[in-house]
PDB file of C-alpha atoms and ligand atoms in Angstrom:
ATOM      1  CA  UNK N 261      -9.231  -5.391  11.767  1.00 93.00           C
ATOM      2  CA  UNK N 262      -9.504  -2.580   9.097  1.00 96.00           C
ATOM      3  CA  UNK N 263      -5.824  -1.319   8.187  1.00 96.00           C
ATOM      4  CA  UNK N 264      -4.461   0.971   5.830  1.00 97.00           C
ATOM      5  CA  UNK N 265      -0.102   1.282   5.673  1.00 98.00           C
ATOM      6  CA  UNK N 266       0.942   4.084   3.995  1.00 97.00           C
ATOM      7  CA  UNK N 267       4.768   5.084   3.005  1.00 97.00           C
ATOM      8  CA  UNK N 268       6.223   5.700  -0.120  1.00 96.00           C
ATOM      9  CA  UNK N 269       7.789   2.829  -2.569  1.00 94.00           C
ATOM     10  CA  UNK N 270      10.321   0.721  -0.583  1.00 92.00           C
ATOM     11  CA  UNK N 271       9.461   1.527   2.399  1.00 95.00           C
ATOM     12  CA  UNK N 272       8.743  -1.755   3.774  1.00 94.00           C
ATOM     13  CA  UNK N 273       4.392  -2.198   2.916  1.00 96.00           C
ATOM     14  CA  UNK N 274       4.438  -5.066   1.815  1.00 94.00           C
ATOM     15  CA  UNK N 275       6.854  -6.673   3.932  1.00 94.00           C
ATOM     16  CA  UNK N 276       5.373  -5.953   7.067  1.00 97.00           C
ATOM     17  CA  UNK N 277       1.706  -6.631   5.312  1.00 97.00           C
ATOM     18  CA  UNK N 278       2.246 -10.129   4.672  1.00 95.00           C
ATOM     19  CA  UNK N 279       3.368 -10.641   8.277  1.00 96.00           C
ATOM     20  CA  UNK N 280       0.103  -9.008   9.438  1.00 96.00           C
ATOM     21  CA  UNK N 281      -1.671 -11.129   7.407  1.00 95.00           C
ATOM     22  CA  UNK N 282      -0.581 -13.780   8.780  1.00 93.00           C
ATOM     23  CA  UNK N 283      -0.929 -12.450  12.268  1.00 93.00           C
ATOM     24  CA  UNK N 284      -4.375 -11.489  12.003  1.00 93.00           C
ATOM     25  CA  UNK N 285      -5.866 -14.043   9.287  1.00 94.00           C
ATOM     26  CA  UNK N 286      -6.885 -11.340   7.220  1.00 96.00           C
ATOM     27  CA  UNK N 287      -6.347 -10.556   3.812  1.00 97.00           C
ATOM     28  CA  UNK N 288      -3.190  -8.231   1.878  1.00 97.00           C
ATOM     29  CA  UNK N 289      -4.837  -6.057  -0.428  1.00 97.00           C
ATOM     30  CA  UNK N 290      -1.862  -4.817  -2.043  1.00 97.00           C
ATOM     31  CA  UNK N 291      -3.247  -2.926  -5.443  1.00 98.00           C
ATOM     32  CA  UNK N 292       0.150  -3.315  -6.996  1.00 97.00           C
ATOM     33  CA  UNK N 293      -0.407  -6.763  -6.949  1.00 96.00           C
ATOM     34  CA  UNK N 294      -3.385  -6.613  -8.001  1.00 97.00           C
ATOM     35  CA  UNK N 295      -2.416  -4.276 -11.320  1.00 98.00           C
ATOM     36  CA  UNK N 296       0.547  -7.012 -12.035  1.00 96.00           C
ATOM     37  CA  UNK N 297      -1.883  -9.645 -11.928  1.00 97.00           C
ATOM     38  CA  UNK N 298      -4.024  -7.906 -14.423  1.00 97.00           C
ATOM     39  CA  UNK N 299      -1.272  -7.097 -16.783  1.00 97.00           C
ATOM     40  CA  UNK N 300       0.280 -10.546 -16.619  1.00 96.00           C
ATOM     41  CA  UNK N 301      -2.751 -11.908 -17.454  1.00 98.00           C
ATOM     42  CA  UNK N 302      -3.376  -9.215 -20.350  1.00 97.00           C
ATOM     43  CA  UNK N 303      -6.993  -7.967 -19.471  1.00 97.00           C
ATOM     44  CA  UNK N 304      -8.474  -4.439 -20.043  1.00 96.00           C
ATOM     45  CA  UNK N 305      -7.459  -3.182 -17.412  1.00 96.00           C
ATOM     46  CA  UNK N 306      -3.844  -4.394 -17.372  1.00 97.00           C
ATOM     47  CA  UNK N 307      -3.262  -3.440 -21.011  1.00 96.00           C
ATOM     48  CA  UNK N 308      -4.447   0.549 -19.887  1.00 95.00           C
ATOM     49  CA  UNK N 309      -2.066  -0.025 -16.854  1.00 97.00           C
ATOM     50  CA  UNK N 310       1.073  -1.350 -17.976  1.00 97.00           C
ATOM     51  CA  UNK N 311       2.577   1.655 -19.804  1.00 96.00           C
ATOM     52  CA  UNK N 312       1.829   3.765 -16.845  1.00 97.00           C
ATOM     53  CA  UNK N 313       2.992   1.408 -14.059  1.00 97.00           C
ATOM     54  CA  UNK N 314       6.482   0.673 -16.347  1.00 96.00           C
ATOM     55  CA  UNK N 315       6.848   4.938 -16.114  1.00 96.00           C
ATOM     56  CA  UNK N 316       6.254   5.003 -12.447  1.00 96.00           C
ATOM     57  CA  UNK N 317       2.920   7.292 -12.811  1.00 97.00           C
ATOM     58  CA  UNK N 318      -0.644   5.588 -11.056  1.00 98.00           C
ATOM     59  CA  UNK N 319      -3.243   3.751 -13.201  1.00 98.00           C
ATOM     60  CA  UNK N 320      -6.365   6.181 -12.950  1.00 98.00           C
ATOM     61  CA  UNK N 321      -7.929   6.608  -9.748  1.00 98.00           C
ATOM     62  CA  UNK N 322     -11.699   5.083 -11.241  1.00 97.00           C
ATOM     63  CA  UNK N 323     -10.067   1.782 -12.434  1.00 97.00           C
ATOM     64  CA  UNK N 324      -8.256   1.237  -8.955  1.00 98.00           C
ATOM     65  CA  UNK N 325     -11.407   2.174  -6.835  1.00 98.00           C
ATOM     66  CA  UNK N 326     -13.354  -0.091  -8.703  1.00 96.00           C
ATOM     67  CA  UNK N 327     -10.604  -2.849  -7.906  1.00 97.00           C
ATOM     68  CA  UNK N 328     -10.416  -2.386  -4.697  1.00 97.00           C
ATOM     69  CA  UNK N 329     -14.478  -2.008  -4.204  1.00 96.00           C
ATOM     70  CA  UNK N 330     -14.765  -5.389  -5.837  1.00 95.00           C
ATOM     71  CA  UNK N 331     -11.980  -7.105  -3.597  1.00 96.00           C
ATOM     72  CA  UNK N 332     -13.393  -5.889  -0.370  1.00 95.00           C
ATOM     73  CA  UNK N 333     -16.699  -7.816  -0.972  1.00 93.00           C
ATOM     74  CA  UNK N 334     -15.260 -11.093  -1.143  1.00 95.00           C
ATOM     75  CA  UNK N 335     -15.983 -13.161   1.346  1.00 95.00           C
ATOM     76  CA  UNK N 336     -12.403 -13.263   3.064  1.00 95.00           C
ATOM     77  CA  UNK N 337     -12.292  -9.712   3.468  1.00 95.00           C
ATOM     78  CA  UNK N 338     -15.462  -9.735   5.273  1.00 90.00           C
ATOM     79  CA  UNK N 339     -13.217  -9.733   8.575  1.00 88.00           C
ATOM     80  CA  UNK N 340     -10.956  -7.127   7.759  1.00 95.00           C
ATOM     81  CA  UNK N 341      -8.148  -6.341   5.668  1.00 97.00           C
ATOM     82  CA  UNK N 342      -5.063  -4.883   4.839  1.00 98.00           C
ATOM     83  CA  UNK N 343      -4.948  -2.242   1.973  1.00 98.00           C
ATOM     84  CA  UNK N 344      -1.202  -1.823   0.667  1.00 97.00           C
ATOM     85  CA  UNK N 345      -0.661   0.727  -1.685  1.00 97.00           C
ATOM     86  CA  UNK N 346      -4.546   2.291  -1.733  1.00 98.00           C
ATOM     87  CA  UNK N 347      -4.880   4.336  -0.778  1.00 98.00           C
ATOM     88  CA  UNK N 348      -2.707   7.068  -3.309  1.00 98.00           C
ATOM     89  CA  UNK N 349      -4.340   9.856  -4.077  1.00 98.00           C
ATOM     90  CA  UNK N 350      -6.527  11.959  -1.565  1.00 98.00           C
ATOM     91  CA  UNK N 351      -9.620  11.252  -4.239  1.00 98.00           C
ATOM     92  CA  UNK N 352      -8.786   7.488  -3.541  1.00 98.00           C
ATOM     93  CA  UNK N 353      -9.303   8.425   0.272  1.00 97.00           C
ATOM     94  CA  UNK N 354     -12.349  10.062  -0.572  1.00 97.00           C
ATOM     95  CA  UNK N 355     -13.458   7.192  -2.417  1.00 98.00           C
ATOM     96  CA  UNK N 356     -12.297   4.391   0.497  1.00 97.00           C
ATOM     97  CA  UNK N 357     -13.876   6.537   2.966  1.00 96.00           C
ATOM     98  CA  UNK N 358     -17.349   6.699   0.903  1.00 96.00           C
ATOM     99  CA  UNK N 359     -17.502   3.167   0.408  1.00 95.00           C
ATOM    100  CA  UNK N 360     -16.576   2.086   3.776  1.00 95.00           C
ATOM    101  CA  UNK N 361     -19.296   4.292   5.257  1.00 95.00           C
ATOM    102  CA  UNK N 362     -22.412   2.650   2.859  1.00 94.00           C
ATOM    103  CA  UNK N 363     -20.880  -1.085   4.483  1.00 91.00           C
ATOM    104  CA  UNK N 364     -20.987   0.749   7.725  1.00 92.00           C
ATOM    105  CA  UNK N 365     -17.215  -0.205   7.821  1.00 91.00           C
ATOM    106  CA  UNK N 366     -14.404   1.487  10.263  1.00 91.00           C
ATOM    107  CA  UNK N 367     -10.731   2.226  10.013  1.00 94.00           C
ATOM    108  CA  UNK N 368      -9.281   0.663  12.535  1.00 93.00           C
ATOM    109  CA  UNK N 369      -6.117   1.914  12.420  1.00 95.00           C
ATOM    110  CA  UNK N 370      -4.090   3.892   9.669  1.00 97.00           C
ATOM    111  CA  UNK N 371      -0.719   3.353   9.879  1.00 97.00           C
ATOM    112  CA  UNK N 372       2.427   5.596   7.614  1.00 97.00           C
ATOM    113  CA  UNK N 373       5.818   3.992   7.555  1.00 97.00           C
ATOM    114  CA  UNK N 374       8.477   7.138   7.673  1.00 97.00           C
ATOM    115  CA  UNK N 375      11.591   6.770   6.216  1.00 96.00           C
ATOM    116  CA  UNK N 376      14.849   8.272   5.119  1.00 93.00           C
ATOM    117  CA  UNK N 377      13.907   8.525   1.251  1.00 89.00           C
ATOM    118  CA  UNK N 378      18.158   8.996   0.548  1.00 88.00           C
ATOM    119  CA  UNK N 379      17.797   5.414   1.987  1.00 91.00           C
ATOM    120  CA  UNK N 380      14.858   4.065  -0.564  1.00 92.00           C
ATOM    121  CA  UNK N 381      17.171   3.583  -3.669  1.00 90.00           C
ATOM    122  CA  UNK N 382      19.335   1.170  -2.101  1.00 90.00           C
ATOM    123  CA  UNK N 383      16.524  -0.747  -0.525  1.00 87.00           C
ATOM    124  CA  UNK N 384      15.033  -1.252  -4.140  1.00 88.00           C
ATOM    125  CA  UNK N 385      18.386  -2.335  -5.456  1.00 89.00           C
ATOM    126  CA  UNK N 386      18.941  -4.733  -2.614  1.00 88.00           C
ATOM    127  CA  UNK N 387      15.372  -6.212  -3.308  1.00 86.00           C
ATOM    128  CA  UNK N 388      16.233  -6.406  -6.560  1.00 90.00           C
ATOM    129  CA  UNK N 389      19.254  -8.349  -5.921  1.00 91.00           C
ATOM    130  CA  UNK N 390      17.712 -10.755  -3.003  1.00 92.00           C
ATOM    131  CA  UNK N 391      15.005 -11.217  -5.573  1.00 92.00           C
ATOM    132  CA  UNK N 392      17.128 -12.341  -8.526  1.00 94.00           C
ATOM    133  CA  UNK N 393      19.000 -15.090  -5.726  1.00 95.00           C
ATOM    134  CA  UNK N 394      15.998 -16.426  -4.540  1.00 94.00           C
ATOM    135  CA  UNK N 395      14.994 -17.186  -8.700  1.00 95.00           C
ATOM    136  CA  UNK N 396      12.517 -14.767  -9.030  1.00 93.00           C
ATOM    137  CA  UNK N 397      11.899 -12.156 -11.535  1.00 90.00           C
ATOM    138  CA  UNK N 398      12.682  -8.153 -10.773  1.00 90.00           C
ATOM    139  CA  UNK N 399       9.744  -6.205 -11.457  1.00 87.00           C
ATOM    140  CA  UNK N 400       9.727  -3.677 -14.520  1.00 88.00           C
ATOM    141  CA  UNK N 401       9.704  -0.849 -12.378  1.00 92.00           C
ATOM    142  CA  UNK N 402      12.127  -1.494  -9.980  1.00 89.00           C
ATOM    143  CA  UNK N 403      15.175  -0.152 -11.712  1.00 90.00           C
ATOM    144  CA  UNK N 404      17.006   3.602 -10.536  1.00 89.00           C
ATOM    145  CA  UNK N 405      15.469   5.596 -13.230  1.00 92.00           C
ATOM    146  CA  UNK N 406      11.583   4.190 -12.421  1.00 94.00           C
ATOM    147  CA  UNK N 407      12.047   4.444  -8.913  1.00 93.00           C
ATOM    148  CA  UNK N 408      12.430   8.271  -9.293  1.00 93.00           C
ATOM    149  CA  UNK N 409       9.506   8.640 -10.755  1.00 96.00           C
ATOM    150  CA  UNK N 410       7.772   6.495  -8.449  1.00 96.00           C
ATOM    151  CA  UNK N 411       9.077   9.368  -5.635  1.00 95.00           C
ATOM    152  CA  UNK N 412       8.150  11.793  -7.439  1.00 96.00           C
ATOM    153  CA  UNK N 413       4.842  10.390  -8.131  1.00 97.00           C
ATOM    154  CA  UNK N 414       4.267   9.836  -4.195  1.00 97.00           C
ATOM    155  CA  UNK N 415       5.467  13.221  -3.410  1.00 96.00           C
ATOM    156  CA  UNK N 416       3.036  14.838  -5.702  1.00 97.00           C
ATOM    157  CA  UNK N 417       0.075  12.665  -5.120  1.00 98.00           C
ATOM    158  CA  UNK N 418       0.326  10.208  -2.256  1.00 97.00           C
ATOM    159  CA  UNK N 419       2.085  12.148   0.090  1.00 96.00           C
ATOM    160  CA  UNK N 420      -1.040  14.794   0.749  1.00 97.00           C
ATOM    161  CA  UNK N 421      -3.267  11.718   1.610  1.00 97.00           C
ATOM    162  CA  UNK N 422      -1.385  11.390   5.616  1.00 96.00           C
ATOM    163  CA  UNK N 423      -2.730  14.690   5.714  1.00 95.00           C
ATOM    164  CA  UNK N 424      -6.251  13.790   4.654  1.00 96.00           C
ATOM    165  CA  UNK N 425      -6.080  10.843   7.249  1.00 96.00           C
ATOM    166  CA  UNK N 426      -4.740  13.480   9.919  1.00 92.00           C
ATOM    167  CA  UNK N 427      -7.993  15.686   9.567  1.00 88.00           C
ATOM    168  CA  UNK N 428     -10.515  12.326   9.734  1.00 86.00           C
ATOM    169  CA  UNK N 429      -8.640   9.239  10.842  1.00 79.00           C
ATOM    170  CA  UNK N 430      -6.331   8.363  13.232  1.00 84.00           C
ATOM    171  CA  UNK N 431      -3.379   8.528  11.914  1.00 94.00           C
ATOM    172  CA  UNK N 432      -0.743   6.607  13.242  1.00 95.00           C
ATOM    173  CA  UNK N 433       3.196   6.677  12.397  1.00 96.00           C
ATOM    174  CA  UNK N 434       6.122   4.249  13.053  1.00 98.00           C
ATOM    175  CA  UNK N 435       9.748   4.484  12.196  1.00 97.00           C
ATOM    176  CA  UNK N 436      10.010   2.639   8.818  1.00 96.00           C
ATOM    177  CA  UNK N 437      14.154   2.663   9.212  1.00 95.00           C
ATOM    178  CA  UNK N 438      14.251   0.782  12.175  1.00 96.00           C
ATOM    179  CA  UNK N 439      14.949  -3.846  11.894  1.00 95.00           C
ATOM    180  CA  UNK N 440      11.874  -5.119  10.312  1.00 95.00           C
ATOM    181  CA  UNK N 441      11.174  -7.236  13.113  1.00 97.00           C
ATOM    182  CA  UNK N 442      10.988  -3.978  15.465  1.00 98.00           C
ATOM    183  CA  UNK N 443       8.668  -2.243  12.407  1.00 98.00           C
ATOM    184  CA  UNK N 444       6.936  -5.336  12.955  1.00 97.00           C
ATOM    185  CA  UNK N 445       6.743  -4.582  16.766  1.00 97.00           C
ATOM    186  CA  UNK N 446       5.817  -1.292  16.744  1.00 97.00           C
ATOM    187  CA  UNK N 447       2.817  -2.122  14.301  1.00 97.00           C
ATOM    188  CA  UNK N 448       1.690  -4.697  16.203  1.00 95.00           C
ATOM    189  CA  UNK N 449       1.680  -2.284  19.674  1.00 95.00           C
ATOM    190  CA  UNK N 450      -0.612   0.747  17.581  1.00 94.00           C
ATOM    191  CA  UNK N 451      -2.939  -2.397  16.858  1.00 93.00           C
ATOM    192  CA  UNK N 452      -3.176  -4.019  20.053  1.00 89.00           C
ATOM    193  CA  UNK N 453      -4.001  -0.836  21.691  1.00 73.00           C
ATOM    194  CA  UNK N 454      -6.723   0.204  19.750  1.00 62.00           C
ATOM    195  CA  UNK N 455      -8.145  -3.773  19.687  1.00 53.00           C
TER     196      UNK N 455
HETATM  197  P1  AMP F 299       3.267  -0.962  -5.843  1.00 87.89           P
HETATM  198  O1  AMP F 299       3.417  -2.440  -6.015  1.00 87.89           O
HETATM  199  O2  AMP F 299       2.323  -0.601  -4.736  1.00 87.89           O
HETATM  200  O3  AMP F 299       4.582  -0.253  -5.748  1.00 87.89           O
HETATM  201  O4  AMP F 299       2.557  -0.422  -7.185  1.00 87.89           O
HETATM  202  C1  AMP F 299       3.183  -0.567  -8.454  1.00 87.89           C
HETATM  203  C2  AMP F 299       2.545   0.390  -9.440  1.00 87.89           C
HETATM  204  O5  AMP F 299       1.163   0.059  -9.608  1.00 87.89           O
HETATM  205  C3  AMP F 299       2.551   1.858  -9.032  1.00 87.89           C
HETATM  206  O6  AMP F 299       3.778   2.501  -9.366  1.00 87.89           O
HETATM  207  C4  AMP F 299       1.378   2.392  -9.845  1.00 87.89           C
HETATM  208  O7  AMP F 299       1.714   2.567 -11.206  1.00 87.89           O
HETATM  209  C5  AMP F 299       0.375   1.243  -9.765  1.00 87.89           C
HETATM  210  N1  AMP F 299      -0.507   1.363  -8.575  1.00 87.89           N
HETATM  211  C6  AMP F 299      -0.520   0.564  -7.480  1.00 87.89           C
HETATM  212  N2  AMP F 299      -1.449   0.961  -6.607  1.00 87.89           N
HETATM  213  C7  AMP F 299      -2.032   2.061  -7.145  1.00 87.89           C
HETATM  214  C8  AMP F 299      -3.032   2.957  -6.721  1.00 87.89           C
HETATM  215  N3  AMP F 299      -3.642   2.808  -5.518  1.00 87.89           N
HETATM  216  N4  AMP F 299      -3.373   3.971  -7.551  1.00 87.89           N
HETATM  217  C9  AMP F 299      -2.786   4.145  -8.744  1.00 87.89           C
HETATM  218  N5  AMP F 299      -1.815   3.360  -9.214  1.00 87.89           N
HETATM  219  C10 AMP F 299      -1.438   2.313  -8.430  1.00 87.89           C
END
């Protein structure tokens, strides 16, 4: 099972990615993730990243290809996987779409989250807030004035890549707004029809 989830920030991706995961045995490949990681542990790459990932923009589309072309080799992704977050630009696409073709590799499904983006803010405050209960630590870029950017970013750039999907891929969508265990659902029936 080869997935992609698309939807801007907050609209659920990761949420209903780490249920699928679990689902299907197959790996989250959430680039986000991936970028924190880096910066946390202060290599090259997270050093260029973190003053672009604190102002909402994207880390350049070469250093995330070349993430995600590394992941995908290892051995647990050799079943499938879940990209979450990549992905964001239509040259990103491009790139996913080239490399998947030299593994002989398919899409099996790509799948966009809609949502109410009036609705978005509040969902990042409240995971702010359910974050700081459970102990945890807020990211940097969850705060109101990031989070604009962060639209504004996905408008500009991310949003044009359902449209590359529409012209290649199936592209699939499901109503992001609805109870996370009926997202959940709805995801599950897209997959289990085209299994
Ligand atoms: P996320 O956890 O998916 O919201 O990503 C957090 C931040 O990491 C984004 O705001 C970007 O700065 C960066 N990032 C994550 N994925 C990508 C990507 N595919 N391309 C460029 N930047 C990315």
């Amino acid at each position: 099972m080869r997935l992609i989830l698309l939807g801007p920030p907050g609209a659920g991706k990761g949420t209903q990615s780490a249920r699928l995961r679990e689902k299907y045995n197959i790996p989250q490949l959430a680039t986000g993730d991936m970028l924190r990681a880096a910066v946390k542990a202060g290599t090259p790459v997270g050093l260029k990243a973190k003053a672009i990932m604190d102002a909402g923009g994207l880390v350049s589309d070469d250093i995330v290809v070349g993430i995600v072309a590394d992941r995908i080799e290892e051995a647990d992704a050799h079943n499938g996987f879940i990209l979450d977050g990549f992905p964001r630009t239509v040259k990103q696409a491009e790139a996913l779409t080239e490399m998947l073709h030299q593994k002989q590799m398919d899409l099996d499904a790509v799948i966009e989250l809609v949502v109410d983006e009036n609705a978005l803010l509040s969902r990042i405050e409240k995971r702010a807030q359910e974050t700081i209960a459970a102990g945890g630590t807020v990211r940097a870029d969850d705060n109101p004035e990031t989070f604009k950017n962060r639209l504004e970013t996905y408008r500009a750039q991310t949003a044009p890549v359902s449209s590359y999907y529409r012209g290649v891929e199936v592209l699939k969508t499901v109503d992001g707004m609805a109870e996370i265990d009926d997202v959940t659902a709805a995801i599950e029936n897209i997959l289990q029809v085209k299994v």
